[in-house]
CSV table of C-alpha atoms and ligand atoms in Angstrom, one decimal:
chain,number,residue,atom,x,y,z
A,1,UNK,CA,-38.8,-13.1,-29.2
A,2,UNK,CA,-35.2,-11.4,-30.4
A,3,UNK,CA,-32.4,-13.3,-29.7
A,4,UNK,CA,-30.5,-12.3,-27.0
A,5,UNK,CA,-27.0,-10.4,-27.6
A,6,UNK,CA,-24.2,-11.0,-25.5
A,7,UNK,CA,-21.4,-8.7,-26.0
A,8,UNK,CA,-17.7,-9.7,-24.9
A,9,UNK,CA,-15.6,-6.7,-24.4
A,10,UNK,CA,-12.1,-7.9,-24.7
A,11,UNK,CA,-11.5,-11.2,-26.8
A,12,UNK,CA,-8.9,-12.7,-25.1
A,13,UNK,CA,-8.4,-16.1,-23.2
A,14,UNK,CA,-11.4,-15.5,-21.5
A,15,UNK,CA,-13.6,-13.5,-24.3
A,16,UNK,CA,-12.2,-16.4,-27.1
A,17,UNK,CA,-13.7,-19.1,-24.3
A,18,UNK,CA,-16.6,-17.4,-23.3
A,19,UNK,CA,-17.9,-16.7,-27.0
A,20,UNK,CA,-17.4,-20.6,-27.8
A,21,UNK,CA,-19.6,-21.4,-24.6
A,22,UNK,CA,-22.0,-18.7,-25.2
A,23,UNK,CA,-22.5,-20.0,-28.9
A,24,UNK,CA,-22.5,-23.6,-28.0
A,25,UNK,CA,-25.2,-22.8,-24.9
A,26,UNK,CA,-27.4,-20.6,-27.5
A,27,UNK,CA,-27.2,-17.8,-24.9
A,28,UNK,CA,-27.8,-15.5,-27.6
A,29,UNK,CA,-25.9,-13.6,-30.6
A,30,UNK,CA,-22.4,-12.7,-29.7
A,31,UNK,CA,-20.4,-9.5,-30.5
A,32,UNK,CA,-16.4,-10.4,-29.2
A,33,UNK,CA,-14.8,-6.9,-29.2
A,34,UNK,CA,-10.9,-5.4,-28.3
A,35,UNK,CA,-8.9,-2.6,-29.7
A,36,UNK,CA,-6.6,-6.1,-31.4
A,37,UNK,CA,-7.3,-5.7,-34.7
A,38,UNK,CA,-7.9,-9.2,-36.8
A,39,UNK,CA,-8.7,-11.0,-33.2
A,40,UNK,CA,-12.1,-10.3,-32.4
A,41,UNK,CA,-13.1,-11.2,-36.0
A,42,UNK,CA,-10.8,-14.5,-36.4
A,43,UNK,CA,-12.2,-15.7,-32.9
A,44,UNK,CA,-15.9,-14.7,-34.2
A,45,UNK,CA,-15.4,-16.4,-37.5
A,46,UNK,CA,-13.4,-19.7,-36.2
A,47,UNK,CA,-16.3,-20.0,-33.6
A,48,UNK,CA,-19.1,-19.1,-36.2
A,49,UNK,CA,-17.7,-22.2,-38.3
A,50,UNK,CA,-18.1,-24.1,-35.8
A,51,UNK,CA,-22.1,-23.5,-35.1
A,52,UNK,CA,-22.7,-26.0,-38.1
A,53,UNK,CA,-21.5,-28.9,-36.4
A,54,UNK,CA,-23.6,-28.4,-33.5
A,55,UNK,CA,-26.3,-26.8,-34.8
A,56,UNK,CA,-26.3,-23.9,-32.9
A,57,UNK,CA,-28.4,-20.8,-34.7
A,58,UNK,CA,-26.1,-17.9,-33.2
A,59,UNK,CA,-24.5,-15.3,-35.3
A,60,UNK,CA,-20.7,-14.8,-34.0
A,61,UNK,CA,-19.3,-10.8,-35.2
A,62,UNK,CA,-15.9,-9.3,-34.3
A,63,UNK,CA,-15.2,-5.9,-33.8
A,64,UNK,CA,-13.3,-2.8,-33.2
A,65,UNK,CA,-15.4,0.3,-32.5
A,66,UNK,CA,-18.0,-0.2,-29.3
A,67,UNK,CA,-20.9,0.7,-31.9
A,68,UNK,CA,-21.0,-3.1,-32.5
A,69,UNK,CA,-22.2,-3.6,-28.9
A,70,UNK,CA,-25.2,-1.2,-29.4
A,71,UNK,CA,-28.1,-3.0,-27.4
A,72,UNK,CA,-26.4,-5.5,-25.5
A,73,UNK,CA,-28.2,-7.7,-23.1
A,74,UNK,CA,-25.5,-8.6,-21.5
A,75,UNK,CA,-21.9,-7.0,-21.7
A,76,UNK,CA,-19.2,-9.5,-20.4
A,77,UNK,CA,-15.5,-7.5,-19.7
A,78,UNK,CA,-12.3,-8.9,-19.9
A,79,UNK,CA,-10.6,-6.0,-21.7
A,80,UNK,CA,-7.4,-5.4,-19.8
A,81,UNK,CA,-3.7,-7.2,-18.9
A,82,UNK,CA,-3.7,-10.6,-17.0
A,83,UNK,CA,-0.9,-11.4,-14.4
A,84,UNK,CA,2.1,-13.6,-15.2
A,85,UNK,CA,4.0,-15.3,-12.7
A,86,UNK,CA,5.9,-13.4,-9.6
A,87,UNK,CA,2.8,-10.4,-10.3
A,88,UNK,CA,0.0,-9.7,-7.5
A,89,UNK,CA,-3.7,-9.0,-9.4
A,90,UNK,CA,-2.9,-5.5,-7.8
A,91,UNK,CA,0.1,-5.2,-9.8
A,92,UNK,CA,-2.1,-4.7,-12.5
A,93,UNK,CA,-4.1,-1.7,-11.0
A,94,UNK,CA,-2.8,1.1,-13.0
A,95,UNK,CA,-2.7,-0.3,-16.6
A,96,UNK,CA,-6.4,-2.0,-16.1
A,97,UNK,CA,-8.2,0.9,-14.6
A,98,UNK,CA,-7.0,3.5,-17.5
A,99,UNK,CA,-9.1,0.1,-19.9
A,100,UNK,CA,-12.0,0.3,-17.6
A,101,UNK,CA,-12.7,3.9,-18.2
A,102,UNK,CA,-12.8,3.8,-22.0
A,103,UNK,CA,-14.9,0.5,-21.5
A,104,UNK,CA,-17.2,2.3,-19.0
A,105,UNK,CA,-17.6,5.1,-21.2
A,106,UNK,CA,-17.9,2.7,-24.4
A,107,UNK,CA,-20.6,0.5,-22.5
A,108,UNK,CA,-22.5,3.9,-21.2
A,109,UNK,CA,-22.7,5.0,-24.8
A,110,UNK,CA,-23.7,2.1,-26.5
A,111,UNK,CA,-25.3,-0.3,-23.8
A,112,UNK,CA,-26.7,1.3,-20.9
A,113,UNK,CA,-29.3,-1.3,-20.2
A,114,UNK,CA,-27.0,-4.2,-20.2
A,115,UNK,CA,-26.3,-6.1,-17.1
A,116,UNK,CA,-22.7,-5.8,-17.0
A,117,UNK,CA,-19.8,-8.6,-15.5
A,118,UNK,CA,-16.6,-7.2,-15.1
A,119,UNK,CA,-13.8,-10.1,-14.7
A,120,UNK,CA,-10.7,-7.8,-15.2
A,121,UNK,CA,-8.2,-7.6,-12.5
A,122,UNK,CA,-7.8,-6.8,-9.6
A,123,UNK,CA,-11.6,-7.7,-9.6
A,124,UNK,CA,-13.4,-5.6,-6.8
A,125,UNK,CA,-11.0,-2.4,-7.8
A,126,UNK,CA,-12.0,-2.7,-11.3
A,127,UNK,CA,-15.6,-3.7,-11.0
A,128,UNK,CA,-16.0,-0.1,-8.9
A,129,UNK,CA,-14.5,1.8,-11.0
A,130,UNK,CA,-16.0,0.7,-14.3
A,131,UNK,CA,-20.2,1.3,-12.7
A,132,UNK,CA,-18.6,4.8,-12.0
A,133,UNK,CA,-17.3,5.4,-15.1
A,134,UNK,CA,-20.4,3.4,-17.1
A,135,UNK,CA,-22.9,5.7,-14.7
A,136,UNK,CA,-25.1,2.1,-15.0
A,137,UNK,CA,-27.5,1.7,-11.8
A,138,UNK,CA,-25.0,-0.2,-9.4
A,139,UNK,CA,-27.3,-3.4,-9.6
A,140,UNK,CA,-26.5,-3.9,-13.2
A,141,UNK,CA,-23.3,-3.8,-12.9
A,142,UNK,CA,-21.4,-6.6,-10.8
A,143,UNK,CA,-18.1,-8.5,-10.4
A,144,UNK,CA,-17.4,-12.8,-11.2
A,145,UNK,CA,-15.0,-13.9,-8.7
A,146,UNK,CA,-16.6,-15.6,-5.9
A,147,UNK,CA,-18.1,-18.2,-8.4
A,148,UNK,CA,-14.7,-19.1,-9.5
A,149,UNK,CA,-13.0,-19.3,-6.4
A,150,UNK,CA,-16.4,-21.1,-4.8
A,151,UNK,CA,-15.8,-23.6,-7.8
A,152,UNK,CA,-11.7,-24.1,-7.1
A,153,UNK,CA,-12.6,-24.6,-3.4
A,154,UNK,CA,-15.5,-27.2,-4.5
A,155,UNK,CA,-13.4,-29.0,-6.7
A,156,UNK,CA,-11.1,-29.7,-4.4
A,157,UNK,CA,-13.1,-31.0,-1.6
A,158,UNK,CA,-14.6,-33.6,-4.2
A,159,UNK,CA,-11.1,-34.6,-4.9
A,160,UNK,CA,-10.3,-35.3,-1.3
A,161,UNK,CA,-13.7,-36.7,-0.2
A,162,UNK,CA,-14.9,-38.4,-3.5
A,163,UNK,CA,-17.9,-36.7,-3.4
A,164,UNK,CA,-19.6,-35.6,-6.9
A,165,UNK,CA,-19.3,-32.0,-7.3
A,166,UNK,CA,-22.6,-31.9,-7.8
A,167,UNK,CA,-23.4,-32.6,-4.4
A,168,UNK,CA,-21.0,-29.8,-2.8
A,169,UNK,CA,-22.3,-26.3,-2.1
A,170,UNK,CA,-18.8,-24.5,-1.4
A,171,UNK,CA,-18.5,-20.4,-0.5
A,172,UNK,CA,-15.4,-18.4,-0.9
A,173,UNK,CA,-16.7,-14.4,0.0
A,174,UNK,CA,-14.9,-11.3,0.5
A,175,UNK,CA,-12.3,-9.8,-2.0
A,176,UNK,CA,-10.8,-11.5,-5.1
A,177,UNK,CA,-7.2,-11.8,-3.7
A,178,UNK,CA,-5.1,-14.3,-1.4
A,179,UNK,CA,-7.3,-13.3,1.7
A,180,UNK,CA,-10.2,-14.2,0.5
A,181,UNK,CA,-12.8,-16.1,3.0
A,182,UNK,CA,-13.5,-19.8,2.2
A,183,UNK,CA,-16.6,-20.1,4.4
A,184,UNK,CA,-15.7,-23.3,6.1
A,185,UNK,CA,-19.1,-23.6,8.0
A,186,UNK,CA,-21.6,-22.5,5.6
A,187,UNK,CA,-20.0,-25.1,2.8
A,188,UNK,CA,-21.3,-28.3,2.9
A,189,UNK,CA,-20.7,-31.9,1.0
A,190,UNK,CA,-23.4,-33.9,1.0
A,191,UNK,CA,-25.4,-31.6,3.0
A,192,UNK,CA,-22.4,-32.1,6.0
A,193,UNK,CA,-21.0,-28.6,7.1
A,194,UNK,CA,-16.9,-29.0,6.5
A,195,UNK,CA,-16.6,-28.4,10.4
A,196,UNK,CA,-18.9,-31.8,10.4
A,197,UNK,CA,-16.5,-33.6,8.1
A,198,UNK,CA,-13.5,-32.9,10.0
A,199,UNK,CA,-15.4,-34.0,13.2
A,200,UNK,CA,-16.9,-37.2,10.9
A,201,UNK,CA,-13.0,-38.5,9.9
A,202,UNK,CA,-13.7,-37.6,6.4
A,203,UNK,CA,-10.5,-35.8,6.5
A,204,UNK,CA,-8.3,-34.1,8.9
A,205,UNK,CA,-8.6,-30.4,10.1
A,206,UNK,CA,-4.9,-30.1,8.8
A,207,UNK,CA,-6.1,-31.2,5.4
A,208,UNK,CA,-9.2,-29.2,5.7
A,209,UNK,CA,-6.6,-26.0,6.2
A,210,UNK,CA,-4.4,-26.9,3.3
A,211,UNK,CA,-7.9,-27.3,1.0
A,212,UNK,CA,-8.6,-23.8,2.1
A,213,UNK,CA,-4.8,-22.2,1.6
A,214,UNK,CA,-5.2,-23.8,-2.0
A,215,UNK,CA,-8.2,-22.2,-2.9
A,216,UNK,CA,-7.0,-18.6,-1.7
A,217,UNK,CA,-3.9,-19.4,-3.6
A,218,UNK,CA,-5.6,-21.3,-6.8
A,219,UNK,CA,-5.3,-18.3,-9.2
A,220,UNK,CA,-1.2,-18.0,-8.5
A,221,UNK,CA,-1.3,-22.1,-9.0
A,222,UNK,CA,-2.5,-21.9,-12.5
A,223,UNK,CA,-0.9,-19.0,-13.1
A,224,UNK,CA,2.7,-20.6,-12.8
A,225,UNK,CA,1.5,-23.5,-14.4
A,226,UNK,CA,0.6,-21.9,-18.0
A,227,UNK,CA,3.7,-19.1,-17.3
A,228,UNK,CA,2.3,-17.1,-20.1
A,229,UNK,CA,-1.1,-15.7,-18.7
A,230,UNK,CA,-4.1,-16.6,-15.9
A,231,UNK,CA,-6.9,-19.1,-16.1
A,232,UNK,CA,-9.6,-18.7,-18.6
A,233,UNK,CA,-11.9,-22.0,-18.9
A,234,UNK,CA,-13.1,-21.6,-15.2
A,235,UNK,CA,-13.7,-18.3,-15.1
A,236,UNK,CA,-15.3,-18.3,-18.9
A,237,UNK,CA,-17.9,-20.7,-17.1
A,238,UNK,CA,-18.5,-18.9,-14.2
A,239,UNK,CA,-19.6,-15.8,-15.5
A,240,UNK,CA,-21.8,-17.5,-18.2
A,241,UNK,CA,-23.4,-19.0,-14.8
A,242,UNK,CA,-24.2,-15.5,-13.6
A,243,UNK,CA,-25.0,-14.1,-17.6
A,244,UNK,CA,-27.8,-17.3,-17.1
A,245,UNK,CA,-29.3,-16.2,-14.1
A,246,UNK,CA,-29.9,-12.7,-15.3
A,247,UNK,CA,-31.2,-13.7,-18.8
A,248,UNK,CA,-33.5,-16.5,-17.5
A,249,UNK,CA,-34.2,-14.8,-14.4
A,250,UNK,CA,-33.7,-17.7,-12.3
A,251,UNK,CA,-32.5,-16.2,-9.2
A,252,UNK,CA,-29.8,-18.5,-8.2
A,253,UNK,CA,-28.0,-17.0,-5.5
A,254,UNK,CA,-24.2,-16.9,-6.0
A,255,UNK,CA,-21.4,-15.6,-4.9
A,256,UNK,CA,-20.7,-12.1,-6.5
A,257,UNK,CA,-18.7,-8.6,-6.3
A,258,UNK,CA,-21.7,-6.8,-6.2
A,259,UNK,CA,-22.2,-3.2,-5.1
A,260,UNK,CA,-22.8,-3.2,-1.0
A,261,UNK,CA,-24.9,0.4,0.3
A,262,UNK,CA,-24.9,-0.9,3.7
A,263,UNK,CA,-25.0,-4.4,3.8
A,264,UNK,CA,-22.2,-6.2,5.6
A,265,UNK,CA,-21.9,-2.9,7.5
A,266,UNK,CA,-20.4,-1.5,4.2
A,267,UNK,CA,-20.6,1.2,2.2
A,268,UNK,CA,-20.0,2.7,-1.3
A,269,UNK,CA,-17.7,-0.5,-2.5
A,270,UNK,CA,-17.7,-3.8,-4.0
A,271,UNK,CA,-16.7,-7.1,-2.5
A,272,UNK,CA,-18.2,-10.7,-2.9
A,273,UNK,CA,-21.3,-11.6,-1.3
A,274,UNK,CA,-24.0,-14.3,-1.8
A,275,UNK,CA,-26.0,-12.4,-4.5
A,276,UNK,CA,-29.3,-13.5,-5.9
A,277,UNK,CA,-29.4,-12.5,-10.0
A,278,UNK,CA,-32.7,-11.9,-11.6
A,279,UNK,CA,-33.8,-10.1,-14.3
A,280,UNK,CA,-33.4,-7.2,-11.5
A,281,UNK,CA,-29.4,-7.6,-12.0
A,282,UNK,CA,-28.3,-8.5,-8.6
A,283,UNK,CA,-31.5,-8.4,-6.8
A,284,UNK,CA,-30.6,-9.0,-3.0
A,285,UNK,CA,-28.2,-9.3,-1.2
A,286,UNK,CA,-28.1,-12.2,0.9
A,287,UNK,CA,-25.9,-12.0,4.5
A,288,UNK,CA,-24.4,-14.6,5.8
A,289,UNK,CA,-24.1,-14.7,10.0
A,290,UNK,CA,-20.4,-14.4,10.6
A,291,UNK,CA,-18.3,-15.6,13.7
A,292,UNK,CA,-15.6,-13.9,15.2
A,293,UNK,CA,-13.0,-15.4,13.2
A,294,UNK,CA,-14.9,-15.3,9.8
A,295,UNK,CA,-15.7,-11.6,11.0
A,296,UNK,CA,-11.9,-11.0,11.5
A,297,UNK,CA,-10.9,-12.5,7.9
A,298,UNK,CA,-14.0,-10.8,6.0
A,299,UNK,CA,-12.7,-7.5,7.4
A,300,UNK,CA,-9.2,-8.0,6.9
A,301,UNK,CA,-10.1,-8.9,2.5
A,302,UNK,CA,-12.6,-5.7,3.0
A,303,UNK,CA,-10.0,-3.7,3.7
A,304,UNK,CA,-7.4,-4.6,1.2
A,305,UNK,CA,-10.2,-4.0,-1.5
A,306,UNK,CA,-10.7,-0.3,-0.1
A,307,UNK,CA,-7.1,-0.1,-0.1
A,308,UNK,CA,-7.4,-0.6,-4.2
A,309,UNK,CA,-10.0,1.5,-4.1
A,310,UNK,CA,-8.3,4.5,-2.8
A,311,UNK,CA,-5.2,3.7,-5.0
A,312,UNK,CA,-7.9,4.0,-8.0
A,313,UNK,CA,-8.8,7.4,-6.9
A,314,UNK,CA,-5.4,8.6,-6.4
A,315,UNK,CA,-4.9,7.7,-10.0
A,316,UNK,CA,-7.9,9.4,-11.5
A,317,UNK,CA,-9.0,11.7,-9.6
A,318,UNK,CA,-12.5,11.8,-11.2
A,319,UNK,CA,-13.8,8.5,-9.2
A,320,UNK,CA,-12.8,10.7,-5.7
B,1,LIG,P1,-5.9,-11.7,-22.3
B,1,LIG,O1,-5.9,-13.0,-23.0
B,1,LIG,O2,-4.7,-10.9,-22.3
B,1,LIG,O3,-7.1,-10.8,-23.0
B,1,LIG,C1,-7.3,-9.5,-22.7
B,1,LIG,C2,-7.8,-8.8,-23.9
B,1,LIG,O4,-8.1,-7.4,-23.6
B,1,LIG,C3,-6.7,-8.7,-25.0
B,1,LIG,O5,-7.2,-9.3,-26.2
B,1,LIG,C4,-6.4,-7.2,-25.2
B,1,LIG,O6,-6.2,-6.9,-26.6
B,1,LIG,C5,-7.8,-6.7,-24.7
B,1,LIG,N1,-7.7,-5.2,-24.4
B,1,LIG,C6,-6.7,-4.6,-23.8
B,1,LIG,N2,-7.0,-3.3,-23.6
B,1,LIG,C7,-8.3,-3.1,-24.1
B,1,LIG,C8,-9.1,-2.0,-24.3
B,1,LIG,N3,-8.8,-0.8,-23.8
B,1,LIG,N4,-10.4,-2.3,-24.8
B,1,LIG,C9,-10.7,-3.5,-25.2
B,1,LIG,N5,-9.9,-4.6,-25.2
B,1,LIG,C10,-8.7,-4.4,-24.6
B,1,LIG,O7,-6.4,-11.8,-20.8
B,1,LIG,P2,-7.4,-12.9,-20.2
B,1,LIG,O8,-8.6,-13.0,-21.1
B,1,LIG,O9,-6.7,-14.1,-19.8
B,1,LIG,O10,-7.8,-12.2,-18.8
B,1,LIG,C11,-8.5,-11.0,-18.9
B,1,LIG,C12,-8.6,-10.3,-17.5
B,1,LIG,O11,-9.3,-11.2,-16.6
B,1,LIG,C13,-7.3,-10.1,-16.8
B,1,LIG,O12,-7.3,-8.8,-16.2
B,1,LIG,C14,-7.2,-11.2,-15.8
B,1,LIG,O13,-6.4,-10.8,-14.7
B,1,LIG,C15,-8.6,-11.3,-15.4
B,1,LIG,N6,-9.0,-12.6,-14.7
B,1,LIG,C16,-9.9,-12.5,-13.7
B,1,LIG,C17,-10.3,-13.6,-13.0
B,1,LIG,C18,-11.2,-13.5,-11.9
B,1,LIG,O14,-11.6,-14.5,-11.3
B,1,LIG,C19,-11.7,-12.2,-11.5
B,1,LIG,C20,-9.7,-14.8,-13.4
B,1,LIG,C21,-8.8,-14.9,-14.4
B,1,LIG,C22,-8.5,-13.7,-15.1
C-alpha cells in the first residue's frame, strides 16, 4: 500500500510541530507548504535530518505553489495570522478569511479528496468559510478545537485531583472562544461525573468553577505567556489525533467543529460537537442531552459563532 501523504498548509508554529509529529508517528509523507519562501523547505529539510535518528521512513518536502499537495490524504491548515496578547481570535477575522479562500481554492484544485482540518482562527468562522470556498463534501472538511480545549480542561483536573490523564474523559463543546461549554456533567475522572467529585470532597464547587474559567480562558493564558504568538504543541497533537482517526478509521469520537444540517437544532454552520471520524470524515454526529443551563451556554457560544459567520459574509460577499 502507498504511503499516506499529509499535507500541512501553512508551516508555522503549528505546521513546523505538526510535520515533526507526523514524521516521528509515520503518519505518512509530508508536504509543509506557505507563501514564506525558504520556511517550508528549511522546516522539511531540518525535520527530514532528523528521520535517521529514529528511523522513521517518511519523505519531508517544502513548498511554495499548492501543486506540491496534489493528492493529499489529509490536508492540515494553519495558513493564516495568530493572535498576540490584548487581540480576540475574532480580531483576526478579516486578514484570515482573505487566506482561507486562496487555500480553499488551492485545496479544491489540487486535493479534493482530502479530509481537510482547519485550525486557523477564529476557528468555527474559518472552518465554514474554507468547505465553501474548497466546494469539499462538508463531512471532509472539519474544524480542531474542542480536542484542544477538551485536553486544557483534562489537564487541569489531573492537576487538582492527581488523577492520570489517562483516566479523565473531559468535554469542552460549542464555539472556539471564551464561551465555550466545558461540559461539567458529561466529564468524568475515574469514571466520577465532575458534579460527583464536588459532591465526593475531591475538590470544592469554587475550585471546580475556577478549573472551568481556566479552560475557557487557556488560549489567552498561553498567549500572554509566549507574548509573541499562540500555542502550537497542544494543538499540533490534537489535530494529529483527529488526522489518526480518519486515516486508521478508528472511529473515536471527539470533540470537533464539524458541519451541523440539523443537529443541535442547527443549521448551515459549524461549531464543536462530539464527532465520530472514520474513513467517512466525520461520520456522525453524536448529541449530547443538554440541561437548561448547558442549553443556555451552548446557545449563547452558538450565537457568537453565527455572529462571525455573518461578519464573513459581509466581507465577501460570495459565501452570502
Ligand atoms: P504562525 O506561526 O504565524 O504560522 C502561520 C503561517 O501561515 C505562517 O508561516 C505564514 O507565512 C503562513 N501563511 C500566511 N498566509 C498564508 C497563505 N495565504 N497561504 C499559506 N500560508 C500562509 O501561526 P501558528 O502556526 O502559531 O497559528 C496558525 C493559526 O492557528 C492561527 O490562526 C492561530 O490563531 C490558530 N490557532 C488555532 C488554535 C485552535 O485551537 C483552533 C490554537 C492555536 C492557534
Amino acid at each position: 500500500m502507498a504511503r499516506n501523504k499529509i499535507a500541512l498548509i501553512g508551516s508555522g508554529m503549528i505546521g513546523g510541530t505538526l510535520a515533526h509529529v507526523a514524521a516521528r508517528e509515520e503518519l505518512g509523507d509530508v508536504i509543509l507548504f506557505d507563501i514564506a519562501e525558504g520556511l517550508p523547505q528549511g522546516k522539511g529539510l531540518d525535520i527530514a535530518e532528523s528521520t535517521p535518528v529514529y528511523g522513521a521512513s517518511v519523505n519531508l518536502k517544502g513548498v511554495n505553489d499548492y501543486a506540491g499537495i496534489a493528492g493529499a490524504d489529509v490536508c492540515i491548515v494553519t495558513a493564516g495570522v495568530p493572535r498576540k496578547p490584548g487581540m480576540s481570535r475574532d480580531d483576526l477575522l478579516g486578514i484570515n478569511l482573505k487566506v482561507m479562500k486562496a487555500v480553499g481554492e488551492g485545496i479544491k484544485a489540487h486535493a479534493p479528496n482530502a479530509f481537510v482540518i482547519c485550525i486557523t482562527n477564529p476557528l468555527d468562522a474559518m472552518v465554514w468559510a474554507l468547505q465553501k470556498f474548497s466546494g469539499l463534501p462538508t463531512e471532509k472538511v472539519v474544524g480542531m478545537a474542542g480536542v484542544l480545549d477538551s485536553s486544557r480542561f483534562a489537564y487541569f483536573l489531573s492537576e487538582k485531583t492527581g488523577v492520570s490523564v489517562a483516566d479523565i474523559h473531559a468535554w469542552t463543546l460549542g464555539g472556539h472562544g471564551d464561551d465555550m461549554v466545558p461540559m461539567v456533567r458529561h466529564s468524568t475522572v475515574g469514571g466520577l461525573p465532575l458534579t460527583q467529585l464536588v459532591a465526593q470532597g475531591w475538590m470544592s464547587q469554587a475550585e471546580l468553577d475556577a478549573i472551568v474559567e481556566r479552560t475557557r480562558k487557556g488560549g489567552g493564558e498561553i498567549v500572554n505567556l509566549l507574548k509573541t504568538g499562540s500555542a502550537y504543541y497542544a494543538p499540533a497533537e490534537s489535530a494529529i489525533a483527529m488526522a489518526k482517526s480518519y486515516l486508521a478509521d478508528q472511529k473515536r469520537v471527539l470533540p470537533v467543529a464539524s458541519y451541523c444540517s440539523g443537529q443541535y437544532g442547527l443549521k448551515d454552520m459549524y461549531v464543536g460537537v462530539p464527532t465520530l471520524i472514520g474513513a467517512g470524515g466525520a461520520e456522525k454526529i453524536v448529541e449530547f442531552d443538554f440541561n437548561a443551563d448547558e442549553k443556555a451556554m451552548f446557545d449563547k457560544s452558538v450565537a457568537s459563532v453565527n455572529g462571525l459567520i455573518e461578519a464573513c459574509k459581509g466581507i465577501d460577499p460570495s459565501l452570502a
